Coordinates of C-alpha atoms in Angstrom, one line a residue:
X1 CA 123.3 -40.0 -1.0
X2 CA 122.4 -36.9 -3.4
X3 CA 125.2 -34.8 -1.3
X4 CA 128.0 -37.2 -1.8
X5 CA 126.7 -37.9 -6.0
X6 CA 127.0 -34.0 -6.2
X7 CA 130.6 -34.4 -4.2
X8 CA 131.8 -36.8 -6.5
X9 CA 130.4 -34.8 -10.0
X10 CA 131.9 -31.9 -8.9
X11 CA 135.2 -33.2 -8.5
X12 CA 135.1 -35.3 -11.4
X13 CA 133.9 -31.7 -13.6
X14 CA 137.0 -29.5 -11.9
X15 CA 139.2 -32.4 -12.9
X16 CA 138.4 -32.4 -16.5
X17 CA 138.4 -28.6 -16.6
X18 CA 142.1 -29.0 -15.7
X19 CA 142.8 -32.0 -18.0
X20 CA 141.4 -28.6 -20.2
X21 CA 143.6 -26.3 -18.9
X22 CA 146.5 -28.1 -19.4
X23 CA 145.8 -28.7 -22.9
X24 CA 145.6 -24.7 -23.7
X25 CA 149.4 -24.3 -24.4
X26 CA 150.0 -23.4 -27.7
X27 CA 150.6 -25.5 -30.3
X28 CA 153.5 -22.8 -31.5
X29 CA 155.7 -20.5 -29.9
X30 CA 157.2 -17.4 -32.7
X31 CA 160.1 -16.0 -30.6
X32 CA 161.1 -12.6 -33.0
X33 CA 163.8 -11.2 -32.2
X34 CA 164.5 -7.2 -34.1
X35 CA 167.6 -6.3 -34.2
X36 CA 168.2 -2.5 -33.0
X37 CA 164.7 -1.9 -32.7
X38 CA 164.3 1.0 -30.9
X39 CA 160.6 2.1 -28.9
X40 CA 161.3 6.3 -29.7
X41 CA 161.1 5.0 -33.7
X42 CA 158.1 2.3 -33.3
X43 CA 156.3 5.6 -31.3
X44 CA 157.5 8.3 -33.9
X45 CA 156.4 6.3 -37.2
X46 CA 153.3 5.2 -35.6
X47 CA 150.7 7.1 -37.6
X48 CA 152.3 4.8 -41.0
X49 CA 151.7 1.7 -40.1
X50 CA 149.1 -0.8 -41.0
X51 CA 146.6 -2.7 -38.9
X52 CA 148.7 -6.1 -38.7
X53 CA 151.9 -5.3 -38.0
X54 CA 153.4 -3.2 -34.9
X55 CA 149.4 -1.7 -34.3
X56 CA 148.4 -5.4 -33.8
X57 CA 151.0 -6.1 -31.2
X58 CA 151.0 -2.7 -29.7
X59 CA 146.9 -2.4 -29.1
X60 CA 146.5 -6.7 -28.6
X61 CA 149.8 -7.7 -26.9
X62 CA 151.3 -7.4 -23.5
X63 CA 153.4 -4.5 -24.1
X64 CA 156.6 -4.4 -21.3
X65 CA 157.6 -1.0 -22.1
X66 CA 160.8 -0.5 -20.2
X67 CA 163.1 -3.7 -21.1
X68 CA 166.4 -4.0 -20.9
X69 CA 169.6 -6.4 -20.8
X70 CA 171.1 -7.5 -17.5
X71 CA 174.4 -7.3 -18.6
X72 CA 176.8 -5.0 -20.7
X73 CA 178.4 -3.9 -23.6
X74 CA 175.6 -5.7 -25.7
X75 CA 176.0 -6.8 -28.9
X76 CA 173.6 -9.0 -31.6
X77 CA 175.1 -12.1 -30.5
X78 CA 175.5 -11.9 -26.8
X79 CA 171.6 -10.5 -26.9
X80 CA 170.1 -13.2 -28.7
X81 CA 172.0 -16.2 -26.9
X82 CA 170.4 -14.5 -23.2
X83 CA 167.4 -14.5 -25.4
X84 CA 167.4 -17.9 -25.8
X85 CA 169.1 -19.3 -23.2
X86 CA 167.2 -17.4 -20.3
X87 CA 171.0 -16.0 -18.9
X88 CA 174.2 -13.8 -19.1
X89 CA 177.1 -14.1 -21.1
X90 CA 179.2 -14.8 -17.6
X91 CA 176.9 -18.5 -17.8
X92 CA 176.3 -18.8 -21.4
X93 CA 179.7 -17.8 -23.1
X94 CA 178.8 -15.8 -25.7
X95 CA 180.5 -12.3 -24.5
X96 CA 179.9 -11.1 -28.1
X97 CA 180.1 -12.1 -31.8
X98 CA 184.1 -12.1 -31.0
X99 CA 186.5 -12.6 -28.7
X100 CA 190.0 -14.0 -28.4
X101 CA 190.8 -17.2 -28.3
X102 CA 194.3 -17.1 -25.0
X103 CA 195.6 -20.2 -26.6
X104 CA 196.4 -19.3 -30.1
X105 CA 195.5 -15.3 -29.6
X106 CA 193.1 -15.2 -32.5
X107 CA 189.8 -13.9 -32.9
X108 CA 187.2 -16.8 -32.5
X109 CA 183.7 -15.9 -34.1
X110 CA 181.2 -17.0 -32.0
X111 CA 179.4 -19.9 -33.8
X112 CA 182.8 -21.4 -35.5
X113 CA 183.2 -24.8 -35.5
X114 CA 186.2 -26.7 -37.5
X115 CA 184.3 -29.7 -38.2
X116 CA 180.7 -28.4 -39.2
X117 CA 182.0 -25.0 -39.8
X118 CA 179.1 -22.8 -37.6
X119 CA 177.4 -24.8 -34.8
X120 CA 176.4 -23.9 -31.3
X121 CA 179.5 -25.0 -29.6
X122 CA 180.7 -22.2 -28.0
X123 CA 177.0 -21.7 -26.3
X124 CA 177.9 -22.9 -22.7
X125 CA 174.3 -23.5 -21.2
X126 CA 171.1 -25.1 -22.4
X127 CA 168.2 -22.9 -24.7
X128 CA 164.2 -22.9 -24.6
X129 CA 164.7 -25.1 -28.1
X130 CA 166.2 -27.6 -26.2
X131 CA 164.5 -27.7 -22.9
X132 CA 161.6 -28.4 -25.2
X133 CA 162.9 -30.4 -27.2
X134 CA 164.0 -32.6 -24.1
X135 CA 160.6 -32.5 -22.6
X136 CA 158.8 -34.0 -25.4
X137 CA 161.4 -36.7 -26.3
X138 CA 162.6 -35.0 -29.2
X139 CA 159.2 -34.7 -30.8
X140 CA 159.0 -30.7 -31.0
X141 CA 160.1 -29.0 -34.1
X142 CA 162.8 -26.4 -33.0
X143 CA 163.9 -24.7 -36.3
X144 CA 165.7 -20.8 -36.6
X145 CA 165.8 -18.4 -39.5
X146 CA 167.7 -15.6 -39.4
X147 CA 169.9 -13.8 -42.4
X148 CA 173.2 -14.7 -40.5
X149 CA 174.3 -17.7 -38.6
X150 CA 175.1 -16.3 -35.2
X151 CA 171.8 -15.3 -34.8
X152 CA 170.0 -18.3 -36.2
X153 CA 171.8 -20.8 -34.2
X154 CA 171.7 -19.1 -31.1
X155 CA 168.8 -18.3 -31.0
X156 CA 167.9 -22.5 -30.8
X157 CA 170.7 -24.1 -29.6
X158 CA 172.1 -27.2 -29.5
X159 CA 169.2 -29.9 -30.1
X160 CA 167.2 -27.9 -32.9
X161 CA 165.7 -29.8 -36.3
X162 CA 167.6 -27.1 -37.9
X163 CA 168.7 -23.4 -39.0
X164 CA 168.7 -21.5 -42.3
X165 CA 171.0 -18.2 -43.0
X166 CA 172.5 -16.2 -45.5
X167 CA 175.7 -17.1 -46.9
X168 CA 177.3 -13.7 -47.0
X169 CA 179.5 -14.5 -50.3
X170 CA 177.3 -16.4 -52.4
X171 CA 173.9 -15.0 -51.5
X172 CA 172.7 -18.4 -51.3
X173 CA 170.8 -19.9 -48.6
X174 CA 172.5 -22.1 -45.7
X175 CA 172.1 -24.6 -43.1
X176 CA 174.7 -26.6 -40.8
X177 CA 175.5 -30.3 -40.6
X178 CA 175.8 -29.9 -37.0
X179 CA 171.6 -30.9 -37.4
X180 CA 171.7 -32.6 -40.3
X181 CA 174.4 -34.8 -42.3
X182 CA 172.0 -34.2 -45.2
X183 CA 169.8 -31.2 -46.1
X184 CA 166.2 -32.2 -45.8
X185 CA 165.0 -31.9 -49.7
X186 CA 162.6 -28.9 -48.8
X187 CA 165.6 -26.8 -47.6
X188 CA 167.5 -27.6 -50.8
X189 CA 164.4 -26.9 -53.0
X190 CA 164.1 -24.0 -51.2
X191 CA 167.9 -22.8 -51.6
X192 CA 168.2 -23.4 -55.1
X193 CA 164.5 -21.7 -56.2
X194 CA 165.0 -18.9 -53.8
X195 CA 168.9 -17.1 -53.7
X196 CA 168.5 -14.2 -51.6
X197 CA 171.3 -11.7 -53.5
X198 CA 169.3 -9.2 -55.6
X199 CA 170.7 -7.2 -58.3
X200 CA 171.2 -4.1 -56.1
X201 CA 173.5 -6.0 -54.0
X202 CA 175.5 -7.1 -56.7
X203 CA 179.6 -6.3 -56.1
X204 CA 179.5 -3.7 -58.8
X205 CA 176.0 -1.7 -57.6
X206 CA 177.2 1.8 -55.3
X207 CA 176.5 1.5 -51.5
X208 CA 173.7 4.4 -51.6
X209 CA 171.3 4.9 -49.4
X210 CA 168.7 3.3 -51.5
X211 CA 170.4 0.1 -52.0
X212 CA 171.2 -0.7 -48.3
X213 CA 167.4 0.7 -47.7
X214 CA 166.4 -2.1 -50.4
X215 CA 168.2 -4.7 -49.3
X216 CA 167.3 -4.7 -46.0
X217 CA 163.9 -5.0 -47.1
X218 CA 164.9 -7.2 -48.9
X219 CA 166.8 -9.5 -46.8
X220 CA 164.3 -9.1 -44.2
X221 CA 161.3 -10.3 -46.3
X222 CA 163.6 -13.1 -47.4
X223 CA 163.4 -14.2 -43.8
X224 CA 160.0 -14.1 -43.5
X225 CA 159.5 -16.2 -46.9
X226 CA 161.9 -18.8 -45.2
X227 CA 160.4 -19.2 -42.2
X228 CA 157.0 -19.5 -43.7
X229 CA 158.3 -22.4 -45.6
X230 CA 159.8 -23.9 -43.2
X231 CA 157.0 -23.6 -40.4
X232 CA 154.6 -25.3 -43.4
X233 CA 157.1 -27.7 -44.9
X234 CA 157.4 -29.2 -41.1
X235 CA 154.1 -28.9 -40.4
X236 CA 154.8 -26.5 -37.4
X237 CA 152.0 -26.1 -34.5
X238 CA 149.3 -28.8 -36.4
X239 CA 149.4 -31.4 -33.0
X240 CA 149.2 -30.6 -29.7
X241 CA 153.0 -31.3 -28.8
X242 CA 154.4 -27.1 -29.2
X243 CA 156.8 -26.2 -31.5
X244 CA 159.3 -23.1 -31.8
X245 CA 160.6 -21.2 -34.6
X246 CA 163.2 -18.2 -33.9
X247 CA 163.4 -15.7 -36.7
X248 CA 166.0 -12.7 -36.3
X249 CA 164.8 -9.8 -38.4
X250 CA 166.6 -6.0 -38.7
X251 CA 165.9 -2.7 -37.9
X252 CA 169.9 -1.5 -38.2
X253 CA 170.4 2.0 -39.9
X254 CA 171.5 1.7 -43.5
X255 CA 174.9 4.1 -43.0
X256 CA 177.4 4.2 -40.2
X257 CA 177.7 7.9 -40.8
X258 CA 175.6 10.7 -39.9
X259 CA 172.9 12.1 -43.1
X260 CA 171.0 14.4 -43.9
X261 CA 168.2 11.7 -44.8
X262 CA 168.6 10.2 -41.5
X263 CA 165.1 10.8 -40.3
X264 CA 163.4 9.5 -44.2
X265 CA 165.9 6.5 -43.8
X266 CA 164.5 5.0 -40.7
X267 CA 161.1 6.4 -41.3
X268 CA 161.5 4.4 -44.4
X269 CA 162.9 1.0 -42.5
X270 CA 160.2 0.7 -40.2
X271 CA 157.4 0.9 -42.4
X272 CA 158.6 -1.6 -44.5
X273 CA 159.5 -3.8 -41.1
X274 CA 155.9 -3.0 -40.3
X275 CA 154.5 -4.5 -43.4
X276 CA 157.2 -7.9 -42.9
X277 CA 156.0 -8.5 -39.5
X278 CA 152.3 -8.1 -40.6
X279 CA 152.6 -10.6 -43.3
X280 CA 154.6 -12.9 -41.1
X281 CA 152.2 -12.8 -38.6
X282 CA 149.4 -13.0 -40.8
X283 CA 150.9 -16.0 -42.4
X284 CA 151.6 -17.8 -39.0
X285 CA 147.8 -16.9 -37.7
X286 CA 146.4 -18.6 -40.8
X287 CA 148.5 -21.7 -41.2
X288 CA 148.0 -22.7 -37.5
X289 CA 145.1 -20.7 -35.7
X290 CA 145.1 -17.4 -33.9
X291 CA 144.6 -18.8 -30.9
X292 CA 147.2 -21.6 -31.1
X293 CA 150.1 -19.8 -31.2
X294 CA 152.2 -17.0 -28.6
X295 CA 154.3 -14.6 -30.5
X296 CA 156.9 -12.8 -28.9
X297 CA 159.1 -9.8 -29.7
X298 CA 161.8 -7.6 -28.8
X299 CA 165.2 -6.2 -29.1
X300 CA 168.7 -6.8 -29.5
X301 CA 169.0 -4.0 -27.0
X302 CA 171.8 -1.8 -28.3
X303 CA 172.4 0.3 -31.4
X304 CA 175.3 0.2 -33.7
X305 CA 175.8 4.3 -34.1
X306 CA 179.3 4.6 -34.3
X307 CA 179.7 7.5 -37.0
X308 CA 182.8 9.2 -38.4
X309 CA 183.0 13.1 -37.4
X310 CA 184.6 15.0 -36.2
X311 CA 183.5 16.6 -32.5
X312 CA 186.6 18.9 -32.5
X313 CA 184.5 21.6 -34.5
X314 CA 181.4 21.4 -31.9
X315 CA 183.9 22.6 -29.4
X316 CA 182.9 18.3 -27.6
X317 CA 185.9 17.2 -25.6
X318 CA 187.0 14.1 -27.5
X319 CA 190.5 12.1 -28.1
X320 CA 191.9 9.3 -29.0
X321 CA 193.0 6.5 -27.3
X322 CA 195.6 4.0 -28.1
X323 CA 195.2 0.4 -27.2
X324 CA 198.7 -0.6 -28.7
X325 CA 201.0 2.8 -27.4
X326 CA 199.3 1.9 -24.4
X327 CA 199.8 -1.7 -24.3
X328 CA 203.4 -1.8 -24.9
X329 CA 203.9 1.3 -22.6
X330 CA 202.0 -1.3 -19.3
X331 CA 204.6 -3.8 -20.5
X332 CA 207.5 -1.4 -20.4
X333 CA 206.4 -0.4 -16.6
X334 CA 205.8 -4.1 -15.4
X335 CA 209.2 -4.8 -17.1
X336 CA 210.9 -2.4 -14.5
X337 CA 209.2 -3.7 -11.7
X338 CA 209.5 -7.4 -12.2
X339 CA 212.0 -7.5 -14.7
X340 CA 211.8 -7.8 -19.0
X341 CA 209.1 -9.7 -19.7
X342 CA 206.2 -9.8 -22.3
X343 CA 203.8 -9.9 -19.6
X344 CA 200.6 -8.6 -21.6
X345 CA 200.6 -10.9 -24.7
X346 CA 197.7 -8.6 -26.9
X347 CA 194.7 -6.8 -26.7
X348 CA 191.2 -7.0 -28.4
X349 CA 188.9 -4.7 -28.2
X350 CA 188.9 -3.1 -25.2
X351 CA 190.5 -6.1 -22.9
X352 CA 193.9 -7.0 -22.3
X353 CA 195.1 -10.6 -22.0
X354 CA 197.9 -11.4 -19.9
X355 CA 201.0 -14.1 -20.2
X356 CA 199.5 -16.5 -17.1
X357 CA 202.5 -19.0 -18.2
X358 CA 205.4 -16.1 -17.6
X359 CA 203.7 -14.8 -14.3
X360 CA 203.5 -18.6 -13.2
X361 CA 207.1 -19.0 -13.8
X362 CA 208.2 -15.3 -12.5
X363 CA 206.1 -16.3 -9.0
X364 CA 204.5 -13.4 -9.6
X365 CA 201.0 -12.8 -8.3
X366 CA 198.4 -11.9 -10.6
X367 CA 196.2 -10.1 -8.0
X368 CA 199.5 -7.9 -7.5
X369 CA 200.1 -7.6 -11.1
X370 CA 196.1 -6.6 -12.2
X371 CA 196.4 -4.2 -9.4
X372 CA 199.6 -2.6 -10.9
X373 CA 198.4 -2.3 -14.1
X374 CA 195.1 -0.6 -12.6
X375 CA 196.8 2.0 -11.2
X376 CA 199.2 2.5 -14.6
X377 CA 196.2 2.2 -17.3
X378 CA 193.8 4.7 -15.3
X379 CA 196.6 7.7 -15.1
X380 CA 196.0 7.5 -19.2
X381 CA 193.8 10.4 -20.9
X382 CA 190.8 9.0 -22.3
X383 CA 190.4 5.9 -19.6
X384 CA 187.2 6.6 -17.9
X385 CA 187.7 3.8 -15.9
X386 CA 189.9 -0.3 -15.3
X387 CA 188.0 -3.3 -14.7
X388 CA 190.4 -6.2 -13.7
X389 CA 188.8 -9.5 -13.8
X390 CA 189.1 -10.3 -10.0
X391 CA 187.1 -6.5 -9.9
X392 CA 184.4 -8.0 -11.6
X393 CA 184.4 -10.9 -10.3
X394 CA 184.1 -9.6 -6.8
X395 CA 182.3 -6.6 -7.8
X396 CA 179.4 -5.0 -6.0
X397 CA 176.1 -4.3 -7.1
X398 CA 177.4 -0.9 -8.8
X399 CA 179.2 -3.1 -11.5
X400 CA 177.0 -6.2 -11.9
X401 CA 175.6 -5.7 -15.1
X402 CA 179.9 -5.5 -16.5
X403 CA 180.5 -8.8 -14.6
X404 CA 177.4 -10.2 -16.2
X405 CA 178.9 -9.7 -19.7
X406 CA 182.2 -10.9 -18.6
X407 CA 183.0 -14.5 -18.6
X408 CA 186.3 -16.2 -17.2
X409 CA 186.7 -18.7 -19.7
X410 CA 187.1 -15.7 -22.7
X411 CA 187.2 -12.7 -21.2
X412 CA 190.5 -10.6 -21.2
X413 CA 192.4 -9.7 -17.8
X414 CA 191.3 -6.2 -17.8
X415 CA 188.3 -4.3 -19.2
X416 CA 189.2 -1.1 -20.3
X417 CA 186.2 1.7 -19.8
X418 CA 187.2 4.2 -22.4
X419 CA 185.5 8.1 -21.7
X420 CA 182.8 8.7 -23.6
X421 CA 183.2 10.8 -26.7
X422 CA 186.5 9.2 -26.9
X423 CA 187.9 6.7 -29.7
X424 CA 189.6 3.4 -29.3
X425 CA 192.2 3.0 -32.0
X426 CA 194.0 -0.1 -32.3
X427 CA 197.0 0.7 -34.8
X428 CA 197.4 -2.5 -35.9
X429 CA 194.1 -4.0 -37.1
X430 CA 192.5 -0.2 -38.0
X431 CA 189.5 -1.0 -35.6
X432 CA 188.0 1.9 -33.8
X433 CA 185.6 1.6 -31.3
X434 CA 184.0 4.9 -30.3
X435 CA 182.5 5.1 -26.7
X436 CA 178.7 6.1 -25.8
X437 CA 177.3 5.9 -22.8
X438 CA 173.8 5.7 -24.9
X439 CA 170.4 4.2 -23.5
X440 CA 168.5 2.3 -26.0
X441 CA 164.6 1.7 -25.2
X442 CA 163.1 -1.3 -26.9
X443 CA 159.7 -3.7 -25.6
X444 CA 159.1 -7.0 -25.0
X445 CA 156.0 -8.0 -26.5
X446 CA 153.9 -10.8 -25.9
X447 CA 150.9 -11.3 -28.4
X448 CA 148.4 -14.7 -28.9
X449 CA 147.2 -17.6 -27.0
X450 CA 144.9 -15.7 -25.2
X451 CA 147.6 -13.1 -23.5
X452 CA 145.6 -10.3 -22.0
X453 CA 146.7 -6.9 -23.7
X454 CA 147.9 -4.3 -21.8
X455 CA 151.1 -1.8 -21.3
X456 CA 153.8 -2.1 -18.3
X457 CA 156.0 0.1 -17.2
X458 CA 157.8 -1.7 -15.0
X459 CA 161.3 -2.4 -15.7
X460 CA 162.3 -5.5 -16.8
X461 CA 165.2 -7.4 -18.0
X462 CA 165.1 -9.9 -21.5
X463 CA 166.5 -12.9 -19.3
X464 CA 162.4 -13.6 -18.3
X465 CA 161.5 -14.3 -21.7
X466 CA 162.7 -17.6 -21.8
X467 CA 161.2 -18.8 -18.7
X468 CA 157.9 -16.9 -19.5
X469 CA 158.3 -19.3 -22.7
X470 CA 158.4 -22.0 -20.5
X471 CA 156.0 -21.6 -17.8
X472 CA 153.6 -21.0 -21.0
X473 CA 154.2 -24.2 -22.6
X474 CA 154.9 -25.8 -19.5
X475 CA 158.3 -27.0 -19.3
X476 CA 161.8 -26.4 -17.5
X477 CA 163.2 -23.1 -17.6
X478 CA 166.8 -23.8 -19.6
X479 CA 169.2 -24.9 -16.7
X480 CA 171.5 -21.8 -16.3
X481 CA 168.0 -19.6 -16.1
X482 CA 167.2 -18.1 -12.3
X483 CA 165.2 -15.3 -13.9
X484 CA 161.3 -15.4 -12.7
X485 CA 159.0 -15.9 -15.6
X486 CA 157.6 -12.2 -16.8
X487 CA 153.9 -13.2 -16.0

């Protein structure tokens, strides 16, 4: 009788320590998100820092130390919406903060809408804001903060409370009625006693060095101020049902041009983004509990180096490439094979968009005509390489981080791979794009809720994070995610 009394207390014990288990997910989830951070600057400025900002995450978090993106060319947008949404551009839409749109052959920004004027829209696939949202019946707080819109709406999705930005003209904080008809009266408080324009970005101060560096600091700690208040104003991780706030913070250069204070600059932007992640942190800890919430943090993945000089006078084979000459010169050829015919209607960036109406009505086969134009474009100087959509569509393994940033439904025809040290001109907009084959190391970090510390080498790719969000809160991965959680 004792032996089956033990039985039974035993089992009833190990299912109350699960009924314990289960409750252990935290009660908020901080998914950072720096742009351009870069690992060889967080390493270099080390010695600077303070005790509560990248040394706290560095010695107390799970430190993945080679991360990367699984798809390619990365930009702010595309980065945070795979982020977010646990996926590549090819699922979630969002090829980059532009593209063009084949029915009026404008450039579409990513987060436009015509009725709220920035929503989520364009995002294709579901996001760890809504999954969670979902899974608790709409009772989780999903709210993003981010100094522009792209990166604050995509960065929740479609079913968040809300998102605050930077309006860009007026200074002035911003939401979007997409998640509210009405501004809650906090946000509006908030707005109207906090502008973010300082003086020194006034449209009369000079563009030196030591305005963009205080601005960024500026803008930066504006952020953190604004998600504070938003975190405490929704009472954010204070019940046991999790919530998530997104904040997008910067770690850009201040000049798109080579200085001589290149090395001060950044020394000087990552101590200050030392001392705005501390007091975020520090902020978050104390409002909800250290052991209550899971921060995570990493990088948009890519740098924005693109500098004006001149590599002529380092003896660096260079050139310039273009896009226009080029186009009409591929229409003049396809014109004396298949007769006159605008048959590529414009180009953006580095893609080409063809007239699918004309070749329907010529009979003329696209697979013929990509291949064509393959064979034209790559005889150019300065075209490293030709992607054609049915290429990357059917590529091989060699080409599968291109298709994964390529997506049917906005992508142009052809992806054209320009040689490095070369410059994309198009004459007609003054847009250069200048072509590095550069790698960018950034972590993923993953501090709180009792996460065991530690460093990683082993590569990984920043489409885990959001099922590593989910397994730890225990929900559904968002539903384009295949990635495997990160732990």
């Amino acid at each position: 009788m004792n032996r089956y009394l033990a039985i039974i207390i035993a089992v009833m014990c190990g299912a109350e320590l699960q009924a314990q288990t289960l409750q252990e997910a935290p009660r908020l989830v901080v998914n950072i998100t720096i742009d351009q951070l870069r690992t060889d600057y967080i390493d270099q400025f080390a010695p600077l820092y303070g005790s509560d900002g990248f040394r706290k995450l560095l010695q107390n978090g799970c430190v993945y130390d080679a991360a990367s993106y699984p798809f390619m060319p990365i930009d702010r947008a595309s980065a945070i919406a795979t982020i977010s949404t646990g996926t590549s551009p090819y699922y979630h839409g969002i090829v980059g903060k532009y593209w063009l749109d084949r029915k009026t052959l404008r450039p579409v920004f990513c987060v436009d809408d015509p009725t709220h004027y920035v929503s989520p829209h364009h995002l294709q696939t579901s996001t760890i804001g809504d999954e969670l949202k979902i899974s608790s019946n709409g009772s989780a707080i999903v709210w993003g903060i981010a100094a522009t819109s792209e990166s604050a709406i995509l960065s929740v999705g479609h079913a968040a409370n809300g998102v605050m930005y930077i309006d860009n003209n007026s200074g002035q904080w911003r939401s979007s009625t997409y998640y509210n008809a009405s501004f809650p009266e906090w946000l509006k408080a908030y707005s109207t006693l906090h502008p973010v324009q300082s003086p020194t970005t006034s449209k009369n101060s000079k563009k030196s060095g030591r305005t963009l560096q205080y601005s960024l600091s500026y803008q930066n700690d504006a952020v953190v101020d604004a998600s504070l208040c938003a975190m405490s104003n929704n009472a954010m991780g204070r019940d046991k049902i999790t919530d998530l706030l997104a904040v997008t913070l910067s770690a850009a250069p201040y000049h798109s041009t080579v200085t001589e204070n290149h090395q001060v600059e950044m020394e000087s932007i990552y101590m200050s983004l030392d001392k705005t992640l501390a007091r975020l942190i520090s902020g978050i800890q104390a409002y909800v509990g250290n052991d209550q919430v899971l921060f995570i943090v990493t990088s948009t993945g890519y740098v924005d180096d693109t500098v004006d000089e001149d590599l002529t006078q380092y003896r660096i084979p260079t050139g310039t490439f273009y896009i226009n000459r080029t186009t009409n010169l591929l229409n003049m050829y396809l014109s004396a094979i298949y007769g006159q015919g605008h048959y590529v209607e414009t180009s953006f960036g580095r893609q080409l968009y063809f007239n699918h109406k004309l070749l329907e009505q010529k009979r003329i086969s696209l697979t013929e005509m990509l291949r064509r134009s393959q064979e034209f474009l790559v005889q150019n100087s300065g075209v490293g390489d030709v992607y054609t959509s049915e290429r990357l569509l059917n590529g091989n393994n060699d080409i599968t981080k291109l298709r994964n940033g390529f997506n049917p439904t906005v992508s142009g025809d052809i992806l054209i791979d320009v040689t490095p040290g070369w410059n994309l001109l198009n004459e007609e907009t003054k847009e250069t794009y200048n072509s590095r084959a550069t790698f960018t190391p950034f972590p993923i970090i993953i501090y709180g809720n009792d996460v065991k510390p530690g460093h990683i080498n082993t590569p990984v790719t920043t489409d885990r994070i959001a099922p590593t969000i989910a397994k730890a809160i225990r929900i559904r991965a968002p539903n384009a995610c295949s990635a495997e959680p990160l732990f």
